[in-house]
Coordinates of C-alpha atoms in Angstrom, one line a residue:
X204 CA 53.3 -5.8 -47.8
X205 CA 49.8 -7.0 -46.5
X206 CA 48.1 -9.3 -49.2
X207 CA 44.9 -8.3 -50.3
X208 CA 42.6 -10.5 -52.7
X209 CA 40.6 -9.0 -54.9
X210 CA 36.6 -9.9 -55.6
X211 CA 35.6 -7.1 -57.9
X212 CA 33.1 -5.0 -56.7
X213 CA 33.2 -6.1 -53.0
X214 CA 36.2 -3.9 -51.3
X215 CA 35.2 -3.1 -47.6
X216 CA 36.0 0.1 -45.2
X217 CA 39.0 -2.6 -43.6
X218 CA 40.2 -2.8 -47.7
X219 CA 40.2 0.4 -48.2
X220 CA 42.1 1.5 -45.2
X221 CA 44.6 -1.1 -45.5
X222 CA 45.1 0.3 -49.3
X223 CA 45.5 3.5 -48.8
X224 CA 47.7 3.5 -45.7
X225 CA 50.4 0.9 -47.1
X226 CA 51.3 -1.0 -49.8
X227 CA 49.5 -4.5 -50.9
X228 CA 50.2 -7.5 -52.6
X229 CA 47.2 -7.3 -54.6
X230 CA 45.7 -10.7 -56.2
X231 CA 42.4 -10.4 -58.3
X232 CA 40.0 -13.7 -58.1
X233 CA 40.2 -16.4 -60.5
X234 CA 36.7 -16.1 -60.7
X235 CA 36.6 -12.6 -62.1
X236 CA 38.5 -13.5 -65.3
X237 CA 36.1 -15.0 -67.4
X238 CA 34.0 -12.2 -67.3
X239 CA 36.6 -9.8 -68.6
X240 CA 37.2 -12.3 -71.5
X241 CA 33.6 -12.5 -71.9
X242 CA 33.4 -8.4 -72.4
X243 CA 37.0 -8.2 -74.7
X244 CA 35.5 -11.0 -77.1
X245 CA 32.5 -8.6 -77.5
X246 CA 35.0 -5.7 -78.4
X247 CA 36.9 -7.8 -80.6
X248 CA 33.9 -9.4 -82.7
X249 CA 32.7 -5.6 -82.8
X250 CA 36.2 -4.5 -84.5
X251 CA 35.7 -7.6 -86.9
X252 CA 32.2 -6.8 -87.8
X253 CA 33.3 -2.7 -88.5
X254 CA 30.3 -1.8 -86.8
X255 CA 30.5 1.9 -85.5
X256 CA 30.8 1.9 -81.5
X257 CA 31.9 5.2 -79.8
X258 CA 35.1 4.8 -78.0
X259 CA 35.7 1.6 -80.1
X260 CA 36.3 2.4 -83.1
X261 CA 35.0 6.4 -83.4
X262 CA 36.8 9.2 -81.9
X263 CA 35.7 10.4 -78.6
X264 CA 33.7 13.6 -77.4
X265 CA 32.8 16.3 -80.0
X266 CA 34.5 13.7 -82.2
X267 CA 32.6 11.3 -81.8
X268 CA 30.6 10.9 -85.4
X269 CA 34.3 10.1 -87.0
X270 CA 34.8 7.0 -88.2
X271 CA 38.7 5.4 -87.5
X272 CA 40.3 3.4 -89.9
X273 CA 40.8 0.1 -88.4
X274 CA 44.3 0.1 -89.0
X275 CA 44.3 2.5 -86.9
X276 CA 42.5 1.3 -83.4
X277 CA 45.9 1.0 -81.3
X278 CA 46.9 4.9 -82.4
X279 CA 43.6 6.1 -81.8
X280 CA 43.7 4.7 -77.7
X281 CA 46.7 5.9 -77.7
X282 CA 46.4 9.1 -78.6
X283 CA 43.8 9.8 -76.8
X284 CA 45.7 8.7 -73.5
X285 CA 48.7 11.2 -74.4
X286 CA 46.5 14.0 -75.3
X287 CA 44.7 13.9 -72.3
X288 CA 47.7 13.4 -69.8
X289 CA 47.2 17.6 -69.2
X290 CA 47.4 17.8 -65.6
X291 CA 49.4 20.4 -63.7
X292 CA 49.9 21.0 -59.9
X293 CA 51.1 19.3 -57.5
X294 CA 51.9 15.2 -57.3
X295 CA 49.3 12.9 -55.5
X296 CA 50.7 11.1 -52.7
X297 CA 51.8 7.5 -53.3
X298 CA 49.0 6.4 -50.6
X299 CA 46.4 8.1 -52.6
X300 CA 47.8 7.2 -56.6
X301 CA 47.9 3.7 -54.8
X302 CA 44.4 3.7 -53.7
X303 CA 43.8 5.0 -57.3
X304 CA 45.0 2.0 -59.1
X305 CA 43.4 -0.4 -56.6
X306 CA 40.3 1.2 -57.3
X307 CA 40.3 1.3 -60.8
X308 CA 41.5 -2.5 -61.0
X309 CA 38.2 -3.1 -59.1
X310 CA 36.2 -1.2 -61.8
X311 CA 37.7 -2.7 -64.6
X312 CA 38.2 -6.2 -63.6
X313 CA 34.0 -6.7 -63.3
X314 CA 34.2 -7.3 -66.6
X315 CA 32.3 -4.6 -68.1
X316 CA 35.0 -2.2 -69.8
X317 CA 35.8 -4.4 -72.6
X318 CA 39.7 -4.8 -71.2
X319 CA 41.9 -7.5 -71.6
X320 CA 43.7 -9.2 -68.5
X321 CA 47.2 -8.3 -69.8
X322 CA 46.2 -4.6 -69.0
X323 CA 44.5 -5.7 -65.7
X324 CA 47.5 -7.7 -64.8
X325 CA 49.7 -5.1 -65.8
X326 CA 48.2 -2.7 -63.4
X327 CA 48.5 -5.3 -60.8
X328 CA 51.9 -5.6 -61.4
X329 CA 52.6 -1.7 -60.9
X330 CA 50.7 -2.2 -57.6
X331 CA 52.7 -5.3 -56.0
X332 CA 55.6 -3.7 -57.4
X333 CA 55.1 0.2 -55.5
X334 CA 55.5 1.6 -59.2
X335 CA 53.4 4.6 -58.6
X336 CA 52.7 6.5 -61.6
X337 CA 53.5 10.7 -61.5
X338 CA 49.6 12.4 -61.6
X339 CA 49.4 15.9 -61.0
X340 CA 46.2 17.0 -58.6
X341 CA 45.1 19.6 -61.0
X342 CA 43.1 19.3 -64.1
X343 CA 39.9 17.2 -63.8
X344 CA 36.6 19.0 -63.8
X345 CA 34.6 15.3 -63.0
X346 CA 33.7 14.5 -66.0
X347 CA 34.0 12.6 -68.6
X348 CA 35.4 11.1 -65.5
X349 CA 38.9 12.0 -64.0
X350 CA 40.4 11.9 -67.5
X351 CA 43.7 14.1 -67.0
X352 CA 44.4 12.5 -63.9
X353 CA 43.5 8.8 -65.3
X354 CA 45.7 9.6 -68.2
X355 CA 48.8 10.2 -66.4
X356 CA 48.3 7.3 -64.2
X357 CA 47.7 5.2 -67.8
X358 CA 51.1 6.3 -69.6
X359 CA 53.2 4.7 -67.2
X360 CA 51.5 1.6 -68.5
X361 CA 52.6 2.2 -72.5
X362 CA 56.4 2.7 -70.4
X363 CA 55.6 6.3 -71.0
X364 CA 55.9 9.3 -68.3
X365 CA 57.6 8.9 -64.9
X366 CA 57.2 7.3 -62.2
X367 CA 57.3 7.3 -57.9
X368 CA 59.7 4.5 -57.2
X369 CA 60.7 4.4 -52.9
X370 CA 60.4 7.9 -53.1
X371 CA 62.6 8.1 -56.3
X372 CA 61.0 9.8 -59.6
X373 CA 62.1 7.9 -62.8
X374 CA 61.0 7.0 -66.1
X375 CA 58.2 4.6 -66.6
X376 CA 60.3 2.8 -68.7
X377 CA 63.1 2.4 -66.7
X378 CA 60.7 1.4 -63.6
X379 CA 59.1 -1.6 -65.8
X380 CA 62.6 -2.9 -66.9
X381 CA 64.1 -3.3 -63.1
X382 CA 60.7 -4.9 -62.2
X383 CA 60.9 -7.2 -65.3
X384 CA 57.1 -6.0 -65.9
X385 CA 56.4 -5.3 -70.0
X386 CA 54.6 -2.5 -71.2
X387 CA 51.5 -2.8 -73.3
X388 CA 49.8 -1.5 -76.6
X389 CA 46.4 -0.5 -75.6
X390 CA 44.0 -2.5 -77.3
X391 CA 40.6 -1.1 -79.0
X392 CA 38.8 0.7 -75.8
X393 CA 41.3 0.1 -73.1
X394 CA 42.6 3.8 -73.1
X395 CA 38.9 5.0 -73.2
X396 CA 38.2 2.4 -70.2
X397 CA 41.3 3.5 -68.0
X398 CA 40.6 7.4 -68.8
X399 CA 37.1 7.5 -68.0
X400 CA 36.2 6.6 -64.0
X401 CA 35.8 8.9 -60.9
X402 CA 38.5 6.9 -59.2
X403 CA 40.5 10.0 -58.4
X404 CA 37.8 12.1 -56.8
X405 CA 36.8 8.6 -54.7
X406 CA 40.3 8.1 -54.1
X407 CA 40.4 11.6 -52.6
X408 CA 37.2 11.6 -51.0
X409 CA 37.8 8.4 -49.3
X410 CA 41.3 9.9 -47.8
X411 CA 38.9 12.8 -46.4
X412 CA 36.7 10.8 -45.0
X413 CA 38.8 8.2 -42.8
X414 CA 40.7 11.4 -41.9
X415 CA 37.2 13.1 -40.8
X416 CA 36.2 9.9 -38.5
X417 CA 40.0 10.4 -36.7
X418 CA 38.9 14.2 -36.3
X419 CA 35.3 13.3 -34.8
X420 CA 36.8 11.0 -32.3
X421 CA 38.9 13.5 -31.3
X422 CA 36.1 16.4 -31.1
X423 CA 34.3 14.4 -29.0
X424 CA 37.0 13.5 -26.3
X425 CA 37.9 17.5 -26.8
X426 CA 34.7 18.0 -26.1
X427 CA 33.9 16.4 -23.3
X428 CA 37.1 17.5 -21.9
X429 CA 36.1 20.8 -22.3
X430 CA 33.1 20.5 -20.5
X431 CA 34.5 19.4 -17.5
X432 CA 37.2 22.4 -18.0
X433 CA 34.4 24.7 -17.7
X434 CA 32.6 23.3 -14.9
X435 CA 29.6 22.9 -17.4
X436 CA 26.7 21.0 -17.1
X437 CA 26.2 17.6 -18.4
X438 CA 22.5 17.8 -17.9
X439 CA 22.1 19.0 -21.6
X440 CA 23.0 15.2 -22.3
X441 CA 20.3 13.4 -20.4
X442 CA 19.2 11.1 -22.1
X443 CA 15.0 12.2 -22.2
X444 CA 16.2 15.2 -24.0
X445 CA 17.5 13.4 -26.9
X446 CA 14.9 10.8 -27.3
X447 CA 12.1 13.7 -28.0
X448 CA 14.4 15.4 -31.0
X449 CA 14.1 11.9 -32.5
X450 CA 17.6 12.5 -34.0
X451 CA 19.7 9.1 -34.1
X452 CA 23.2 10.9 -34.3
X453 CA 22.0 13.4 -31.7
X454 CA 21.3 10.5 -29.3
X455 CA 24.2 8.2 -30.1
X456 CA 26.4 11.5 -29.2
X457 CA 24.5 12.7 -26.0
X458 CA 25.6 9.0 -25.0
X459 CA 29.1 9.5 -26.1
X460 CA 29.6 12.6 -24.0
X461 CA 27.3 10.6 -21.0
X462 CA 30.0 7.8 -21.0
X463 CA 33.1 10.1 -21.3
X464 CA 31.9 12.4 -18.7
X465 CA 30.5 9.1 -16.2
X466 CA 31.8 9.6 -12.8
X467 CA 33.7 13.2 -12.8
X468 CA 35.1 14.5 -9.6
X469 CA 34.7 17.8 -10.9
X470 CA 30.7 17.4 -12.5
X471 CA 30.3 16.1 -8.9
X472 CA 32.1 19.1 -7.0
X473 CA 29.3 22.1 -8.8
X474 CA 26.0 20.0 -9.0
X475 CA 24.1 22.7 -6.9
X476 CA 25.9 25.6 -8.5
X477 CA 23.6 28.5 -9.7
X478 CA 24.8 28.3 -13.4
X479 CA 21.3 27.8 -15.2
X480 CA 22.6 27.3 -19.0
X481 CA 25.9 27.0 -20.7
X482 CA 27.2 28.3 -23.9
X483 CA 26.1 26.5 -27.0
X484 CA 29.1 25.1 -28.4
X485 CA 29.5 23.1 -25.0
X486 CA 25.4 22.7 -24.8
X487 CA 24.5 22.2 -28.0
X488 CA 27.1 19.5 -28.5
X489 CA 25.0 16.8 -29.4
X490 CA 22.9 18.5 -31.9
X491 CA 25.7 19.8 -34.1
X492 CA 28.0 16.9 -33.4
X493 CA 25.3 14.6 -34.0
X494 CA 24.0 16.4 -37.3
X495 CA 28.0 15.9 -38.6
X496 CA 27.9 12.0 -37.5
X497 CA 24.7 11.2 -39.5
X498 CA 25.9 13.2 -42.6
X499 CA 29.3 11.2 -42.3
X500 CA 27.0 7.8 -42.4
X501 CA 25.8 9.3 -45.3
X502 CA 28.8 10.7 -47.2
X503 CA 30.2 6.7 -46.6
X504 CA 27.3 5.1 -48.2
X505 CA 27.7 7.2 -51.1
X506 CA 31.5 6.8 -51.4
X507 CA 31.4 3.0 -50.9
X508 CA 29.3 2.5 -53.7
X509 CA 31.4 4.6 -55.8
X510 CA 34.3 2.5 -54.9
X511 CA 33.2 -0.5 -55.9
X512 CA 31.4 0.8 -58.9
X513 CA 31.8 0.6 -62.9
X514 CA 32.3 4.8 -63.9
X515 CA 33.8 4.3 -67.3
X516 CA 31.9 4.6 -70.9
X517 CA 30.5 2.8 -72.6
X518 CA 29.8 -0.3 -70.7
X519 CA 30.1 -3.6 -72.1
X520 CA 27.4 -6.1 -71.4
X521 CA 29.0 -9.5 -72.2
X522 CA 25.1 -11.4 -71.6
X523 CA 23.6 -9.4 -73.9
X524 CA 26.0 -8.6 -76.5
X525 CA 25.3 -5.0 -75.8
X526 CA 28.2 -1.8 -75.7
X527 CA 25.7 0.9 -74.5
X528 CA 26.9 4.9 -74.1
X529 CA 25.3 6.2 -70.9
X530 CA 27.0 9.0 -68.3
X531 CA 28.6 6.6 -65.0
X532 CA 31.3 8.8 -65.4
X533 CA 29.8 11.6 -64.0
X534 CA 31.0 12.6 -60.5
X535 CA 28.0 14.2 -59.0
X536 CA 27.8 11.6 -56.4
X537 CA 30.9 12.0 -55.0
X538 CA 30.7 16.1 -55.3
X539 CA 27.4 16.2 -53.7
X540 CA 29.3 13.6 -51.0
X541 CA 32.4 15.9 -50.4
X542 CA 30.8 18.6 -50.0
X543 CA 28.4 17.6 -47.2
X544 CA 31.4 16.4 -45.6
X545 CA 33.4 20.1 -45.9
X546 CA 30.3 21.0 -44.3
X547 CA 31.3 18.3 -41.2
X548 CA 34.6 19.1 -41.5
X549 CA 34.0 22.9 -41.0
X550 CA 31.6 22.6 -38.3
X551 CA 33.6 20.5 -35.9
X552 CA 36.3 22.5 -36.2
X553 CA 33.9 26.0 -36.0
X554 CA 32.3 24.4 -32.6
X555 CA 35.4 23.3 -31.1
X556 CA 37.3 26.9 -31.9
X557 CA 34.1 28.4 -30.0
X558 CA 35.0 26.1 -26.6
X559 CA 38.5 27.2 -27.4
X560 CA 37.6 31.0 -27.0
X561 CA 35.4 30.3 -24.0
X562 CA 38.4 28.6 -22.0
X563 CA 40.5 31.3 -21.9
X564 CA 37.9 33.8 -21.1
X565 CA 38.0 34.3 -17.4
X566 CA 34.7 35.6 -17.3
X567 CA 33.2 32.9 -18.9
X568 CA 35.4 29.6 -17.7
X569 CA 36.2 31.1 -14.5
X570 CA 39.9 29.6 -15.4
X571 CA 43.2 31.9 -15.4
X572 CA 43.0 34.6 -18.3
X573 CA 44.3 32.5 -21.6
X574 CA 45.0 29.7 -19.2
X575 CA 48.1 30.7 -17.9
X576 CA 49.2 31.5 -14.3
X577 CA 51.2 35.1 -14.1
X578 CA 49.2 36.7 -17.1
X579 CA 50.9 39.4 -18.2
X580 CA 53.8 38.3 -18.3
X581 CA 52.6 35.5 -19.7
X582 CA 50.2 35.4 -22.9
X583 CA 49.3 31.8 -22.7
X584 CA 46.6 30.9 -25.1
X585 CA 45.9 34.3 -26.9
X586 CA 47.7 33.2 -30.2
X587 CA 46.9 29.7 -30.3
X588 CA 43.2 30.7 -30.2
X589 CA 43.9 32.9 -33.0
X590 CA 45.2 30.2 -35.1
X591 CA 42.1 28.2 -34.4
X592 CA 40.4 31.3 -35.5
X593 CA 42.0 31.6 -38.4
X594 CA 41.8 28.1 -39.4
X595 CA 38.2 27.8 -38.6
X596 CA 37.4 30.8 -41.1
X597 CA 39.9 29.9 -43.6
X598 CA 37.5 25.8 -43.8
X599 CA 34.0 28.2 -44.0
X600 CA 35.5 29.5 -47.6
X601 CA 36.8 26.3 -48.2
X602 CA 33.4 24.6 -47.4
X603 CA 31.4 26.8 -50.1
X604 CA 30.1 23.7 -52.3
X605 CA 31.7 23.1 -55.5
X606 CA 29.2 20.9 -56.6
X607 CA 27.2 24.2 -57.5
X608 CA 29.7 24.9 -60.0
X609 CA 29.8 23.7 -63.6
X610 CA 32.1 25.2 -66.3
X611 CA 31.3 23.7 -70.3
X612 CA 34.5 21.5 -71.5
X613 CA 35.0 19.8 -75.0
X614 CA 33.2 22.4 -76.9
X615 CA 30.2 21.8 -75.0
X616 CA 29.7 18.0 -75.8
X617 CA 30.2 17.6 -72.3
X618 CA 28.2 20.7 -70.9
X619 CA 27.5 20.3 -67.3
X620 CA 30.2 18.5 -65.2
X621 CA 30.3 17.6 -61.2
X622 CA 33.6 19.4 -60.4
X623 CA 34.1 16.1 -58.1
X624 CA 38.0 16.0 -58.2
X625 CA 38.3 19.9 -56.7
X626 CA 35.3 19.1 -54.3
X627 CA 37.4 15.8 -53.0
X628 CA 40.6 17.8 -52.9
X629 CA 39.9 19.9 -51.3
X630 CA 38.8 18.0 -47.7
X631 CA 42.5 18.0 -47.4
X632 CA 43.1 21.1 -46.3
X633 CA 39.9 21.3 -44.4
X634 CA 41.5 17.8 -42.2
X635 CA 44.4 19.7 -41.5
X636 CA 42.9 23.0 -40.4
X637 CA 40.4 21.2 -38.1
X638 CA 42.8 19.0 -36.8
X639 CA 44.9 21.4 -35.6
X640 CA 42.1 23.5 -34.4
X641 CA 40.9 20.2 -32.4
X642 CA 44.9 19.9 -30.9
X643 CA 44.7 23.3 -29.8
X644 CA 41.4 22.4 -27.8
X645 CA 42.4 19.5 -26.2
X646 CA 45.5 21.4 -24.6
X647 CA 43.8 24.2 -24.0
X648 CA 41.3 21.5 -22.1
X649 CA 44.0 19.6 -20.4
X650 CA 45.1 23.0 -19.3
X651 CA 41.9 23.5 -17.5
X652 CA 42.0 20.8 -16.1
X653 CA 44.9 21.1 -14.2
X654 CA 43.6 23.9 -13.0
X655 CA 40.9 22.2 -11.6
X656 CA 43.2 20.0 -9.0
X657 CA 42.5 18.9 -7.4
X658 CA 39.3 17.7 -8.4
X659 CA 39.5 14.9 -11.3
X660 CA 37.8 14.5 -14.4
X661 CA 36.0 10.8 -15.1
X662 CA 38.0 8.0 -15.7
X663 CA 38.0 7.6 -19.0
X664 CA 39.2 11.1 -19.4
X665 CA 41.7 11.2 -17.0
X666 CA 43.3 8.2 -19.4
X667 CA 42.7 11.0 -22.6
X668 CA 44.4 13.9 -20.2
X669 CA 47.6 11.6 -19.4
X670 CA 48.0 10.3 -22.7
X671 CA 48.2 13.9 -23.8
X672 CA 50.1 15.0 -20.8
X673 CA 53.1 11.9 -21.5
X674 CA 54.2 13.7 -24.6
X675 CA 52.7 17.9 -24.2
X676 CA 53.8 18.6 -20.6
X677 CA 51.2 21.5 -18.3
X678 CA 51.6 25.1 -20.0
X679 CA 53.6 26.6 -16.5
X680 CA 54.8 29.9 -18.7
X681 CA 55.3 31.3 -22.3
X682 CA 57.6 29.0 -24.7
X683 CA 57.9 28.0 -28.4
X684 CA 54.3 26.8 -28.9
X685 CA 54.0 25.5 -31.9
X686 CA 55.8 22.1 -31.4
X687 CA 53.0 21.5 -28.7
X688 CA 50.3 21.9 -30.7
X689 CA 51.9 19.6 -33.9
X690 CA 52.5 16.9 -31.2
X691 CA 48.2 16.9 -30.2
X692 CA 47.7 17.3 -33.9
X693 CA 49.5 14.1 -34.4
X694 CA 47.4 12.3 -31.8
X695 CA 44.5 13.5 -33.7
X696 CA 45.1 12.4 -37.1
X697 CA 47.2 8.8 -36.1
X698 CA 43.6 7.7 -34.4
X699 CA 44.7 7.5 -31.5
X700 CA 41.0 8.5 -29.8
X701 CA 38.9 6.3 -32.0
X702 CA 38.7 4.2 -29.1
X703 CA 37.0 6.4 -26.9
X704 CA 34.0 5.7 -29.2
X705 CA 32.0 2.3 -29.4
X706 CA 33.0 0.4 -31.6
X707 CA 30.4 0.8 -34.8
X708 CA 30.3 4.7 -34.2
X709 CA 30.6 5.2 -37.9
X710 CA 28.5 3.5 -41.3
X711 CA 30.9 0.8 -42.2
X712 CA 31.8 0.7 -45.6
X713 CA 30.7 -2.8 -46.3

């Protein structure tokens, strides 16, 4: 368990990572606590002076204009947190819930949510202790927030609902009694603070994102393999070209695909061929590759400042003695975000199914018919290309923006909502299909260039072909495919060609 301290509002892309990809000791900094005194006391002195403050002492949404007796503060939080755990569907993955509760501890320990530490702490606890709290993926439209979501994840803390324990699923309760960790009564506004918050959609967007920087990498390397596999020009990424389009992730790629391709026995072996222009998808690289990698800069701007931002309502302003109702919880930034990066996701996976068809057409690689010696007897290729086919068109439905949709909730107090959770969600899918469309490339590469022998590709991607070719062995006749192409999908998603790019390649979240 790596220890991670916590400065609200200040988790980095190395933070983030680390959090979602295993479990942390998490320790919030002694500095951030008398802020979220400073925020409780104006709750509390709000309470004692009966002054009418939505979410404090009113009842929430439509609801709002109704007064609670306050007798009757601790009921009213909690009710609201049981009513709204609604979810349905499947369960998040413990790397993602985990991410969740890390996130949401960094919202609510900036001291502007009106939370005591017990509940903070509490949190914590479930964290350090890998209690991770049942939430169904289905139910949150994005606003007010990721409420369903956030409510399920908020029961466990009143010992209610079940929990993920070292891949057991038990009671909340019984979770918090072996850990020796109490459960809490929410206090005025702590179920309103914990409910409200795009932490979920970040959460998933976030996952989408790192996932989408392993799939680049490994576009690019496909890529450039693919090029050589062809016997296609590399003059398309001179250098002069790229400058005039003025494009910085059109140039930074061009140079990606110059430093891959840099000293190829086979480039060298066709320089005075009579080929004038090559297909797009292998031409045209740097354009759409480079249009994917500044959208990507963009998408983790976006996402990093919603993960280290305050999304619940209302906000508590401890220096001014101010509780003000505004709309943070609204998940259009994160929307908008996912769905430019369904649009990357789609598109590297569209561009790299397009060099996959053009490999194993003869007439256009000039390689064996689906890259396979005794076709005919052999099919080779055919099929895998057709998964990539079908993958590729199953991510250009998937990549319709959901942003675009809006559906009235809470009898139409809450009116227009960001459909952020769905939009995040859905990347997931999208990984998996262009992943796999990417593995399926970079044998169908390797396979041409074997062929090739025994002219040699550069150096660097002759150490790309024999990684792949240690574990995925040369295609030498029909046999059970599909093993093959979950092994290169695993190279693609464990990272494993990150390296191949400069260090810095993508925005840092910082």
């Amino acid at each position: 368990m790596t220890p991670l301290l916590l400065e609200p509002g200040q988790l980095n892309q190395q933070q983030l990572r680390q959090v979602l990809h295993s479990p942390v000791k998490l320790t919030l900094a002694d500095s951030a606590y008398p802020q979220i005194d400073a925020a409780c006391k104006v709750v509390d002195d709000i309470v004692a002076s009966k002054e009418n403050v939505y979410g404090i002492n009113t009842g929430f949404g439509l609801l709002a204009n109704i007064t609670i007796d306050p007798n009757r503060l601790t009921a009213l939080q909690q009710h609201l947190v049981l009513s709204h755990a609604a979810g349905t569907g499947e369960l998040l993955s413990n790397n993602i819930v985990r991410l969740i509760m890390v996130l949401k501890v960094n919202a609510l320990a900036q001291g502007y949510s009106g939370v005591r530490q017990k509940t903070i702490d509490t949190l914590i606890a479930c964290i350090n202790h890998e209690i991770y709290p049942c939430i169904p993926s289905q139910g949150s439209v994005g606003a007010s927030g990721d409420l369903a979501p956030l409510a399920h994840m908020s029961i466990a803390l009143m010992g209610l609902g079940d929990v993920n324990v070292n891949g057991n699923i038990i009671s909340a309760k019984q979770a918090f009694n072996n850990a020796g960790i109490e459960t809490i009564d929410l206090a005025p506004k702590e179920g309103l603070a914990l409910l409200n918050g795009t932490q979920v959609s970040t959460a998933l967007a976030l996952s989408a994102y790192f996932q989408t920087e392993d799939i680049f990498s490994a576009a690019i390397v496909a890529g450039a393999l693919s090029v050589d596999a062809a016997k296609a020009s590399d003059v398309p990424f001179d250098k002069r070209i790229q400058q005039v389009r003025r494009q910085t992730g059109q140039a930074e790629v061009a140079g990606f695909f110059r430093h891959l391709l840099h000293n190829s026995g086979i480039r060298q072996s066709h320089l005075g061929c009579q080929r004038v222009q090559d297909p797009y998808s292998l031409r045209c690289q740097p354009q759409v590759m480079g249009a994917c990698l500044d959208n990507m800069r963009h998408v983790a701007t976006i996402i990093d400042r919603e993960a280290n931002a305050v999304s619940d309502n209302p906000i508590v302003f401890s220096d001014d003695n101010a509780v003000l109702s505004g709309g943070n919880f609204h998940a259009e930034p994160v929307a908008m975000a996912a769905d430019n990066l369904a649009i990357c996701i789609a598109e590297i996976g569209s561009l790299s199914e397009r060099r996959i068809a053009l490999l194993i057409d003869s007439n256009l690689s000039e390689l064996p018919a689906f890259l396979v010696k005794d076709g005919g007897l052999n099919s080779g290729f055919m099929m895998a290309q057709v998964t990539a086919a079908a993958l590729a068109s199953e991510n250009k439905s998937l990549a319709h923006p959901a942003s675009v949709d809006s559906i009235p909730t809470s009898a139409n107090q809450e009116d227009h909502v960001s459909m952020a959770t769905y939009a995040a969600r859905r990347l997931v899918s999208m990984c998996h299909n262009s992943a796999t469309i990417i593995a399926i490339e970079l044998l169908a590469a390797c396979q041409g260039i074997d062929f090739r022998a025994p002219l040699t590709t550069s150096p660097v991607l002759t150490t790309a072909h024999q990684k792949i070719r240690q574990q995925i062995p040369n295609y030498t006749e029909d046999h059970y495919f599909a093993p093959d192409i979950e092994c290169a999908k695993q190279l693609v998603t464990s990272g494993e060609f990150n390296h191949y790019l400069p260090p810095g390649a993508f925005a840092s979240l910082s």
